[in-house]
Coordinates of C-alpha atoms and ligand atoms in Angstrom, one line a residue:
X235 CA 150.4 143.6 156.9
X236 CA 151.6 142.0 160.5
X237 CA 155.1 141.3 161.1
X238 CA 155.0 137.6 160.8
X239 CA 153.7 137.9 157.0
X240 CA 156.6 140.3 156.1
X241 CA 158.8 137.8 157.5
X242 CA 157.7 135.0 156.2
X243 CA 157.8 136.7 152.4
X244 CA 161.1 137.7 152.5
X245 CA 161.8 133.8 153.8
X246 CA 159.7 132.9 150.2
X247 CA 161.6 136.1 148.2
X248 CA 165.5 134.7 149.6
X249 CA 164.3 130.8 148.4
X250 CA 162.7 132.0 145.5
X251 CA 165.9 134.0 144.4
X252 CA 168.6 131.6 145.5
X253 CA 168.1 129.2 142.2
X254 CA 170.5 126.9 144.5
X255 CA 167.4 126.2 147.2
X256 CA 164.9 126.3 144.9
X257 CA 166.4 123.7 142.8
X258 CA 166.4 121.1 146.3
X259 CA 162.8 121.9 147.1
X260 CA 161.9 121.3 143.7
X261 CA 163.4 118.3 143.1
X262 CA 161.6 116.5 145.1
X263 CA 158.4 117.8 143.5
X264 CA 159.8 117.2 140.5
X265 CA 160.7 113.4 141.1
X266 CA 156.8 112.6 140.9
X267 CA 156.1 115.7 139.3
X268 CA 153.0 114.9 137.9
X269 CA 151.2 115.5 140.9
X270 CA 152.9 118.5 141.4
X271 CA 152.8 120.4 137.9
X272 CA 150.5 123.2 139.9
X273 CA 153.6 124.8 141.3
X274 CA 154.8 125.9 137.7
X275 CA 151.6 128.4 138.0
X276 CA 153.4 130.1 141.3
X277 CA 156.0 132.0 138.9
X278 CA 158.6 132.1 135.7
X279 CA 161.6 131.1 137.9
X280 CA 160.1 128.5 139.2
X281 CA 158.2 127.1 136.2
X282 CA 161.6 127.4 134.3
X283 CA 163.5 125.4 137.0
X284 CA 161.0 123.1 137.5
X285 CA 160.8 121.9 133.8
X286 CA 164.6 122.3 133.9
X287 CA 164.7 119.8 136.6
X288 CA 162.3 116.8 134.3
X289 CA 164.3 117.4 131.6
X290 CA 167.3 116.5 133.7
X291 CA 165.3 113.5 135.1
X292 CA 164.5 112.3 132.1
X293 CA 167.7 112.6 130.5
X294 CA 168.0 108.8 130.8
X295 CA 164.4 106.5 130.8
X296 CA 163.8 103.2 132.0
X297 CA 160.7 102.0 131.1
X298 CA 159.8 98.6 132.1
X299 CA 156.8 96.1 133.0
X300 CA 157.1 94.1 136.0
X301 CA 155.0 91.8 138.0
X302 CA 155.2 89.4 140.6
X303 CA 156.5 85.9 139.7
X304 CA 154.6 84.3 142.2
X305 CA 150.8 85.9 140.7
X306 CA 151.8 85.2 136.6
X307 CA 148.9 83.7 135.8
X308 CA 146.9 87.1 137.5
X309 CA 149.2 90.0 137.1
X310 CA 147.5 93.4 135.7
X311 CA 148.9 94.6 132.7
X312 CA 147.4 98.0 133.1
X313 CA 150.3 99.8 133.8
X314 CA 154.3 100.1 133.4
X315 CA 157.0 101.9 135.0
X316 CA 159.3 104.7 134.1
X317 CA 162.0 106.0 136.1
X318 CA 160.7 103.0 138.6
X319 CA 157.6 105.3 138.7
X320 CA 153.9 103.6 138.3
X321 CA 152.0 104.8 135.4
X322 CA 148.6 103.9 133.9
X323 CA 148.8 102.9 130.6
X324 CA 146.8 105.7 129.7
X325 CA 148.4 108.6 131.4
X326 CA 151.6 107.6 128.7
X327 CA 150.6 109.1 126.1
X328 CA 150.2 112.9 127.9
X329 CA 152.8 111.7 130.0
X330 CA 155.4 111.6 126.6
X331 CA 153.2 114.3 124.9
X332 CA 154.3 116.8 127.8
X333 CA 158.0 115.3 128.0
X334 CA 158.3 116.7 124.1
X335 CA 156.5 119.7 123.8
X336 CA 156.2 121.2 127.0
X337 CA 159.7 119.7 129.1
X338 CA 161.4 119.8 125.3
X339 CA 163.7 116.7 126.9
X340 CA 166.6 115.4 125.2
X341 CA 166.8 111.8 125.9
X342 CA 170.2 110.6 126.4
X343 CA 169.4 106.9 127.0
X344 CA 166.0 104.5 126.5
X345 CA 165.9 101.1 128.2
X346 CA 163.0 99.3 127.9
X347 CA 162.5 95.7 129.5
X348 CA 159.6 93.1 129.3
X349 CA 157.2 95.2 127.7
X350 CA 156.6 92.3 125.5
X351 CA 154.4 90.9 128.2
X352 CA 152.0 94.1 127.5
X353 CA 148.7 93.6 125.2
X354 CA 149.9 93.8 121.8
X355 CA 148.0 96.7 121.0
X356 CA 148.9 98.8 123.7
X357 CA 152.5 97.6 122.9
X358 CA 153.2 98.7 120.0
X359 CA 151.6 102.3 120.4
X360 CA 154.1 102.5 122.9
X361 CA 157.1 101.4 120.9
X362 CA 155.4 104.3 118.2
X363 CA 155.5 107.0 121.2
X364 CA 158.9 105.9 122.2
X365 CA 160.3 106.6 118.7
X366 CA 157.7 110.0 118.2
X367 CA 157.9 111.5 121.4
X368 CA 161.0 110.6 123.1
X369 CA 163.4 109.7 120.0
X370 CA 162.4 111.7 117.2
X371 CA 162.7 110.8 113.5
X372 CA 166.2 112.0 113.8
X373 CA 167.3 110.7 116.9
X374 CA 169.6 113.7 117.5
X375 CA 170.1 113.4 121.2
X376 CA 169.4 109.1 121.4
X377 CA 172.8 107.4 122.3
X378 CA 171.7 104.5 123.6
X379 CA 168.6 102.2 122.7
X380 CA 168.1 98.9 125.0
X381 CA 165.7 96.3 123.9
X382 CA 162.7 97.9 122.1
X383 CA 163.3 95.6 119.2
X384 CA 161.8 93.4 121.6
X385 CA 158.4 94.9 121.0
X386 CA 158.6 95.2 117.3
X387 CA 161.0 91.8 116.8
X388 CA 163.2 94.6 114.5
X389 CA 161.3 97.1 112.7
X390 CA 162.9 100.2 109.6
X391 CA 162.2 103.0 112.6
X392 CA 164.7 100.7 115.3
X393 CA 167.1 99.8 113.0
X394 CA 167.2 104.1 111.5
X395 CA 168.2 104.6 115.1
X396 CA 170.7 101.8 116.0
X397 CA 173.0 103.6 113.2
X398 CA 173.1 106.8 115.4
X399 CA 173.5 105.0 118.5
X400 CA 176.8 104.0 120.4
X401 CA 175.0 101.0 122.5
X402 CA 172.3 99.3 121.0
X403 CA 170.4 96.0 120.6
X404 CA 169.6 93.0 121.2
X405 CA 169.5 93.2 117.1
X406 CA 167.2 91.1 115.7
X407 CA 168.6 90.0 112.5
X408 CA 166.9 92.3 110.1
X409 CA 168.4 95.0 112.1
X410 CA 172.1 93.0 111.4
X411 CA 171.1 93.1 107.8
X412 CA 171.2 97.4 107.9
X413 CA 174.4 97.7 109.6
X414 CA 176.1 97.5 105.9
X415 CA 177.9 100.8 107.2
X416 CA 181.3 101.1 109.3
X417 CA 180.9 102.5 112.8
X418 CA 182.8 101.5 116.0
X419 CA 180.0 101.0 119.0
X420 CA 180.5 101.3 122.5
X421 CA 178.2 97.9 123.1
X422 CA 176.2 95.9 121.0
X423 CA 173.5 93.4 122.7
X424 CA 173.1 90.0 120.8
X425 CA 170.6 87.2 121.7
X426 CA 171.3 83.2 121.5
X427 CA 168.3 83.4 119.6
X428 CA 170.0 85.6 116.8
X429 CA 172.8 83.2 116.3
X430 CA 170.5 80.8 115.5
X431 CA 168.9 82.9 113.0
X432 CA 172.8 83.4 111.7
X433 CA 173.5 80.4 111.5
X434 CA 170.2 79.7 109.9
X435 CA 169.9 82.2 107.4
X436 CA 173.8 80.9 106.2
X437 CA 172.6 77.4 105.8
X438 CA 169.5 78.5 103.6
X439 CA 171.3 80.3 101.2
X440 CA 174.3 77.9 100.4
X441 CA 174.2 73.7 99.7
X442 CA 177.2 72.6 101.7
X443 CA 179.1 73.4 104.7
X444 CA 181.8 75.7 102.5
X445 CA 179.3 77.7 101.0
X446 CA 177.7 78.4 104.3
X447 CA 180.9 79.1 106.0
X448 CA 181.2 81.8 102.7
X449 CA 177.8 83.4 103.5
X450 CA 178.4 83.6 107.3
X451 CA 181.9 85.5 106.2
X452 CA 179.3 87.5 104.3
X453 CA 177.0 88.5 106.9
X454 CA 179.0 89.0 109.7
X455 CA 180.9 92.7 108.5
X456 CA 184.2 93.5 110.1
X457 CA 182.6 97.7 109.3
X458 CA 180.9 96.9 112.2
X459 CA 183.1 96.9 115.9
X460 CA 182.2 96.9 119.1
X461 CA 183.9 97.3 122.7
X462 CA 181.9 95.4 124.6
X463 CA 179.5 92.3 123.5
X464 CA 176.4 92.1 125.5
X465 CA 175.0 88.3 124.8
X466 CA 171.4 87.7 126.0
X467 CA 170.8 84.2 126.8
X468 CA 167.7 82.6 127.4
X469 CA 167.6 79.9 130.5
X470 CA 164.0 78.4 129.6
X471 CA 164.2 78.1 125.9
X472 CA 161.7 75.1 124.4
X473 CA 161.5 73.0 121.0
X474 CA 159.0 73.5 118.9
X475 CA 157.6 69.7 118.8
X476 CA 158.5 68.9 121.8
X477 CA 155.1 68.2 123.5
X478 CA 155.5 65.7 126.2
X479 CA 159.0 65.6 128.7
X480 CA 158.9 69.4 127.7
X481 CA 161.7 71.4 129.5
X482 CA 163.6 74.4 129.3
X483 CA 166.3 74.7 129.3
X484 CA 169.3 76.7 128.2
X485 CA 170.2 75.2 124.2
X486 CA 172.9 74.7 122.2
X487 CA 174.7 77.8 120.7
X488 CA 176.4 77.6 117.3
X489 CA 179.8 78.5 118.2
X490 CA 181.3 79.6 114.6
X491 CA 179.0 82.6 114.8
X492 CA 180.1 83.8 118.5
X493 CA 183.6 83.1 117.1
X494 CA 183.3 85.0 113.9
X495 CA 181.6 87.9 115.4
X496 CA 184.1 88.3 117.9
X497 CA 186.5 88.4 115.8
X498 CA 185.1 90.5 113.1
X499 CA 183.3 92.9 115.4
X500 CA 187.1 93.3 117.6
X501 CA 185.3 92.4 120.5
X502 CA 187.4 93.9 123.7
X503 CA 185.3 92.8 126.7
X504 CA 182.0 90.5 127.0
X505 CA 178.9 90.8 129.0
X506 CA 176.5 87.8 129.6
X507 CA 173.4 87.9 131.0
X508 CA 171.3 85.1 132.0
X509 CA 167.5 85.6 132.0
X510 CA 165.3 83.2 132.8
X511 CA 162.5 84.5 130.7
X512 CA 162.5 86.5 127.3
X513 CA 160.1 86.6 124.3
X514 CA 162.4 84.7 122.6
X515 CA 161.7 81.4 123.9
X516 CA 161.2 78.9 120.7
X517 CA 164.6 77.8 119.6
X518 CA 164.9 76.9 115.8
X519 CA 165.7 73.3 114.9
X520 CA 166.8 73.5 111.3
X521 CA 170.2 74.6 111.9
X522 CA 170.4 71.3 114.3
X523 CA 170.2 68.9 111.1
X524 CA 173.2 69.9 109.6
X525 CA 176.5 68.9 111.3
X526 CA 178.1 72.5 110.0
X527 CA 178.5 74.4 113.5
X528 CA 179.7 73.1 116.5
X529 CA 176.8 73.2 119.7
X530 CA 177.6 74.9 122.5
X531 CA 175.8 75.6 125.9
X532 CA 177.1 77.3 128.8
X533 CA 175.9 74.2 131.3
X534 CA 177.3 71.4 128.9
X535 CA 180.3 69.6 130.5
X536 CA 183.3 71.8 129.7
X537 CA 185.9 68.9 128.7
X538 CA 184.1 69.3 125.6
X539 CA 184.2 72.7 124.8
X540 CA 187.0 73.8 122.7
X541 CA 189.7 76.6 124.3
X542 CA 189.3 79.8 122.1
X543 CA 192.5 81.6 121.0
X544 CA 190.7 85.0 121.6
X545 CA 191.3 87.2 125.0
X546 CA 189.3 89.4 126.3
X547 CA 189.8 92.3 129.4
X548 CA 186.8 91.3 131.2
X549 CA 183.6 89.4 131.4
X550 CA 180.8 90.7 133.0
X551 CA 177.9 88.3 134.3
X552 CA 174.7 89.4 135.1
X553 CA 172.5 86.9 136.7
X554 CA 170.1 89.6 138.6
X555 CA 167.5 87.9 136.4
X556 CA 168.6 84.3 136.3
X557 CA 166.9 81.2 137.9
X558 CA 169.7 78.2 136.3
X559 CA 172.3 79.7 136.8
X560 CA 171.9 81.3 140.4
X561 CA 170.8 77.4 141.1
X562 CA 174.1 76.1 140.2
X563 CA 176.0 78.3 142.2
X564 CA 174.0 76.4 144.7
X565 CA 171.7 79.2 145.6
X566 CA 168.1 77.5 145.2
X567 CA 166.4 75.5 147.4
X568 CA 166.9 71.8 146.3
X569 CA 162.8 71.9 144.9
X570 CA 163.1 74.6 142.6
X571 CA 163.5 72.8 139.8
X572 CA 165.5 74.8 136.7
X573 CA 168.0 73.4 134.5
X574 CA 171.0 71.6 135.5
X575 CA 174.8 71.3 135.2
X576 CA 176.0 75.3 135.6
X577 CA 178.9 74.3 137.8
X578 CA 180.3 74.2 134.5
X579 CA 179.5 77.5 134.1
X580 CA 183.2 79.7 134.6
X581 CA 185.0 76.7 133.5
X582 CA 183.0 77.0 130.4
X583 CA 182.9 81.0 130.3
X584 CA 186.8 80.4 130.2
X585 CA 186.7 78.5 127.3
X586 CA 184.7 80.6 124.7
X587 CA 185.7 83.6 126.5
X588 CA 189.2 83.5 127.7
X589 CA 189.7 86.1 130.4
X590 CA 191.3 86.7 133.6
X591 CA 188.7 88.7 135.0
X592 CA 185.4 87.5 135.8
X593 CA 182.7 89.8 137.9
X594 CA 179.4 88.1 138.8
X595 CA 176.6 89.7 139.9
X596 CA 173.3 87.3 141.9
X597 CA 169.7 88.8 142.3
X598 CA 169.0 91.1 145.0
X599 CA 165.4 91.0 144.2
X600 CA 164.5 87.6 143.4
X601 CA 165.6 84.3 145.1
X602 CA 167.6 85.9 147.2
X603 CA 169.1 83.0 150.0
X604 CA 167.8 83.3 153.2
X605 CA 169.2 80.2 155.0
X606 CA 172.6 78.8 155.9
X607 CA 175.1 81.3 155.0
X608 CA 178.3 79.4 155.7
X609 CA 176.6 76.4 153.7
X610 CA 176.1 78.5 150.8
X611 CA 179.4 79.9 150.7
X612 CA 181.2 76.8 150.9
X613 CA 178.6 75.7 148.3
X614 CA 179.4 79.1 145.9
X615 CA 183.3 78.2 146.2
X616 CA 183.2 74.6 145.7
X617 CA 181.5 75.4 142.4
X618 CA 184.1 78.3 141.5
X619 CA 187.0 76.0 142.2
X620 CA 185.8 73.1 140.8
X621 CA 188.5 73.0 138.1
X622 CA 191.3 74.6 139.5
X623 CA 191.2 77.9 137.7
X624 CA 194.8 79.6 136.8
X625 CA 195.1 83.3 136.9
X626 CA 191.6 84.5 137.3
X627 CA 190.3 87.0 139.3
X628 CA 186.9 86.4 140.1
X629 CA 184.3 89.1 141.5
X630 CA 181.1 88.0 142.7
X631 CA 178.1 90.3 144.7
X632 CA 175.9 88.3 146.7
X633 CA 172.4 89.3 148.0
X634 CA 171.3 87.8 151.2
X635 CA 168.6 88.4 153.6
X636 CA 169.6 89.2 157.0
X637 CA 167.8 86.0 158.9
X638 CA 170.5 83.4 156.8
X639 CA 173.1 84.2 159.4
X640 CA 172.0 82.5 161.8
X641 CA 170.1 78.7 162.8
X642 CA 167.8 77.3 165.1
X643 CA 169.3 75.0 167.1
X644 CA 166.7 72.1 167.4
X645 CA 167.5 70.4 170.7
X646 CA 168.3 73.7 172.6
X647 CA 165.6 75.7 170.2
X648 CA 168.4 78.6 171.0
X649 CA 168.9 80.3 168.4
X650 CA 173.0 80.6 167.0
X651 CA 174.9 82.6 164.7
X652 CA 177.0 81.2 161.6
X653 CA 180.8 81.4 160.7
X654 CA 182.2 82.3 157.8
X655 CA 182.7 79.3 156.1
X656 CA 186.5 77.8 155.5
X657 CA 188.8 78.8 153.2
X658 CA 187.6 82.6 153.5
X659 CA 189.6 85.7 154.8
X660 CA 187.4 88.1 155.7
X661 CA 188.9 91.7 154.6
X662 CA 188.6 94.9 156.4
X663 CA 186.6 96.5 153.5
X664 CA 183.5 98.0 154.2
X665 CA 181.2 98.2 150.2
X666 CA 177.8 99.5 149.9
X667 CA 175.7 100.2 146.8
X668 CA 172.0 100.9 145.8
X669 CA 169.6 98.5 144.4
X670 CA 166.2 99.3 143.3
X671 CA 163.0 97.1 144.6
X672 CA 160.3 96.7 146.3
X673 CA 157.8 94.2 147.2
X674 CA 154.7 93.6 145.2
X675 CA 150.9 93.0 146.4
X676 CA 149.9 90.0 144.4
X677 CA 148.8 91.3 141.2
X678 CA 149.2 95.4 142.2
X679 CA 152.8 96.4 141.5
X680 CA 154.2 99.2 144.0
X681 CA 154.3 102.7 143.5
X682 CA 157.4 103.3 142.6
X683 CA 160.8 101.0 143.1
X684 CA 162.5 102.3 146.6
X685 CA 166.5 102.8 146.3
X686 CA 167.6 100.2 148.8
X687 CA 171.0 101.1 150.4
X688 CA 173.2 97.3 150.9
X689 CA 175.6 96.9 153.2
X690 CA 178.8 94.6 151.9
X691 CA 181.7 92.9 153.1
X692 CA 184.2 90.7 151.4
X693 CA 185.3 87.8 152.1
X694 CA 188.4 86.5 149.8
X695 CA 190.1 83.1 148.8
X696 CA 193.0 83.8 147.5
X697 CA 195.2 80.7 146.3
X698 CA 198.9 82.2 145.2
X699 CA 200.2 79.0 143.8
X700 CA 197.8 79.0 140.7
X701 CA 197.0 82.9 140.7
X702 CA 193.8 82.5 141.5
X703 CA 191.9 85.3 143.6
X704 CA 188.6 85.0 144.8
X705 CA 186.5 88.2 146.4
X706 CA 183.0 87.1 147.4
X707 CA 181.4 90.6 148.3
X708 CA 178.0 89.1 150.9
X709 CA 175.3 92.6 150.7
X710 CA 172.6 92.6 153.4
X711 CA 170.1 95.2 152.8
X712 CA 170.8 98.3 155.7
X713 CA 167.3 98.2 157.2
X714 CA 167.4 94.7 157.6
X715 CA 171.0 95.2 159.4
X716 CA 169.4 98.1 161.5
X717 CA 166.9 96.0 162.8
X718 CA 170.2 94.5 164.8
X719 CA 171.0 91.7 166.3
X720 CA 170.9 90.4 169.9
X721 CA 174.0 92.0 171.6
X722 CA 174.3 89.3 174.0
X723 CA 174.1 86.3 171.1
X724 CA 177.4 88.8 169.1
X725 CA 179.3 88.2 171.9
X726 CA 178.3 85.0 172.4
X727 CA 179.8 83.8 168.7
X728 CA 183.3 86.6 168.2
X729 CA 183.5 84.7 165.0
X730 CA 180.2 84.6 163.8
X731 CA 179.9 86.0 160.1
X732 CA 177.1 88.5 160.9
X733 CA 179.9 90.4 163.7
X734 CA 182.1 91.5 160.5
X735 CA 178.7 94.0 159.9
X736 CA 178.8 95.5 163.1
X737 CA 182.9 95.5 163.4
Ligands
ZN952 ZN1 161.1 98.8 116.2
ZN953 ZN1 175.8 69.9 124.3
ZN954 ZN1 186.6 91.6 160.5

């Protein structure tokens, strides 16, 4: 044996025996490890570290179809992703079959998302996998189940496991009609399109507006309670009959049945997200013949929506998937063409759910602004303002590209930076966080979703008088930011926005 060979095997015997080293290396084998399950063969330790390492990975699943928006009409639906990973539909099957027998995992957390996009057959093998492989019939180690009810629109298996869950939904209203038992959840998700089938089912089964009111008391169970209230609503929702002028829109909620499920479910905190797609797109327009509930929508003036007497600690608002409402915080171009009317959004939001803390989030994937960013700040605070808010603290993260802070100047054709637009104090608060993405090939999806590190700063407007603080948190993505900026053209503008990233 030469000397270099003994070295380099007590090199392999000191990693192989410090479980600390072998557990980095094999992490990052394990993170696609399905091209690297050869390396259990090398020995015991590593085999049992290596598994040890999946199950920990897989502790919590994402499994998800996407595509990209601009190829709908040609997008493959040949695979999915799970843990932001590319997998052939048919590699799921041994893919879950060797997460249960082989990895023995213990899955924590499921969330599933568009998959109702997928062929139905293919779709609803998976949602049977899901529950067989990664569930179990007893759900002993499930806690929280996102969304697979979108698959099988509420099936006896979904709604067996929503009882041992402590987040769970959106329900689809058979699934309500199981949760006769009393548990407290961490978070429920509800759709609009479930209050509709609410306040549907309530007007079916009684012959005046009393009697409904009776059978909505009866369907709504105060057993049931819940911390926080996810509500799902739909920004491109059509009538049935509504062949020509057809547009979607955002519809009309029936309000006694947010009310009476906040109330009876102790709601504590709210979370609304604002999707501009779902599989729930056909709004029912039998409830709209009787005068019993009062209509609702989030983009309806808000003079006419009536102040609840409820409070809650906080309302979160996810628009990461949202094409109305990110358009009415003036953050479309002007021919995009959604729905209308969302400056009356927080007003609005304030009404149903009384609050003093709002937190927005805005896409960092799609539409994200790419031109003018002291227009579009000025744009964002004008609709934030618009009626002057009292006590409210209001969050928002914004996703830009790097190339909106600055313009082309046309006569000079010099190129200048932006300010910050008026009104804002910039703070000396330097924010980052991660955001999965990554750009798509027409109809092939990527790989696998790349952990994008943003770079934030915050920019306030703070108005003592009427208690009303305003932190708007601007993230440019750090490899755009490292690409740099002219050093000559920084000093040029000392009060440009961008020079608040390099301060
Ligand atoms: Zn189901
Ligand atoms: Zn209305
Ligand atoms: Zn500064």
């Amino acid at each position: 044996m030469s000397a270099e060979n003994s070295v380099s095997e007590i090199l392999y015997a000191k990693v192989f025996t410090n479980q600390h080293l072998l557990e980095n290396i094999l992490s990052y084998l394990s993170d696609d490890f399905r091209k690297n399950l050869n390396v259990r063969l090398l020995n015991k330790r590593i085999n049992n570290t290596f598994l040890r390492l999946i199950r920990r990975n897989h502790r919590k699943m994402k499994i998800e179809y996407a595509y990209d928006i601009e190829h709908f009409e040609t997008r493959l639906k040949d695979y999915i992703y799970i843990n932001y990973r590319k997998i052939n539909n048919q590699d799921v099957l041994p893919y879950f079959i060797f997460l249960n027998t082989v990895v023995g995992v213990k899955v924590e957390k499921i969330t599933t998302r568009r998959l109702w996009m997928l062929e139905k057959k293919f779709k609803r093998r998976l949602h049977d996998l899901i529950h067989s492989q990664l569930i179990g019939t007893n759900g002993t180690h499930i806690q929280s189940l996102i969304n697979l009810e979108e698959i099988c629109d509420g099936c006896v298996k979904c709604s067996n496991i929503a009882q041992k869950c402590l987040e769970y939904g959106p329900l689809r209203f058979s699934t309500l009609q199981t949760m006769i038992y009393s548990k407290n959840y961490k978070k429920l998700h509800v759709t609009d399109k479930l209050f509709e089938n609410i306040a549907e089912y309530c007007i079916s089964k009684s012959k005046n507006k009393d009697e409904c009111f009776k059978e909505l008391d009866k369907t709504i169970l105060s057993t049931i309670s819940c911390d926080k209230l996810a509500i799902w609503v739909n920004e491109s929702r059509i009538f049935p009959e509504d062949g020509e002028g057809l547009e979607y829109d955002h519809r009309h909620m029936p309000r006694e049945v947010i009310d009476i499920i906040l109330r009876k479910w102790n709601v504590k905190s709210i979370k609304l997200s604002m999707l501009h797609i779902t599989n729930e797109q056909m709004c029912s327009v039998e409830w709209l013949q009787y005068d019993y509930f009062t209509r609702v929508r989030l983009n309806d003036p808000y003079l006419g929506t009536k102040q609840s007497d409820l409070k809650f600690n906080h309302v979160e608002v996810s628009l990461s998937y949202s094409q109305g409402c990110v358009r009415g915080l003036g953050n479309l171009p002007p021919e995009t063409n959604p729905p209308a009317a969302y400056d009356n959004f927080i007003p609005n939001i304030r009404r149903m759910f009384p609050t003093d803390r709002i937190s927005m989030e805005l896409s960092h994937w799609y539409f994200v602004p790419k031109i003018d960013i002291e227009k579009k700040m000025s744009t964002i605070l004008q609709v934030v303002s618009m009626e002057q808010q009292h006590n409210l603290s209001l969050d928002i993260k914004f996703f830009v590209k790097s190339g909106i802070v600055k313009k082309l100047n046309e006569e000079t054709k010099r190129e200048e930076l932006l300010g910050v637009a008026s009104g804002y104090v910039h703070q000396e608060k330097r924010l980052h966080c991660f955001k999965k993405s990554s750009p798509f090939n027409a109809k092939h999806g990527p790989e696998v979703f790349i952990d994008n590190k943003w770079i934030g700063r915050r920019f306030q407007v703070r108005d003592t008088v009427h208690q009303f603080n305003f932190n708007l948190d601007v993230y440019i993505k750090e490899k755009e930011l490292e690409k740099g900026f002219d050093k000559q053209l920084l000093q040029e503008y000392p009060n440009s926005f961008v020079k608040h990233f390099f301060a």
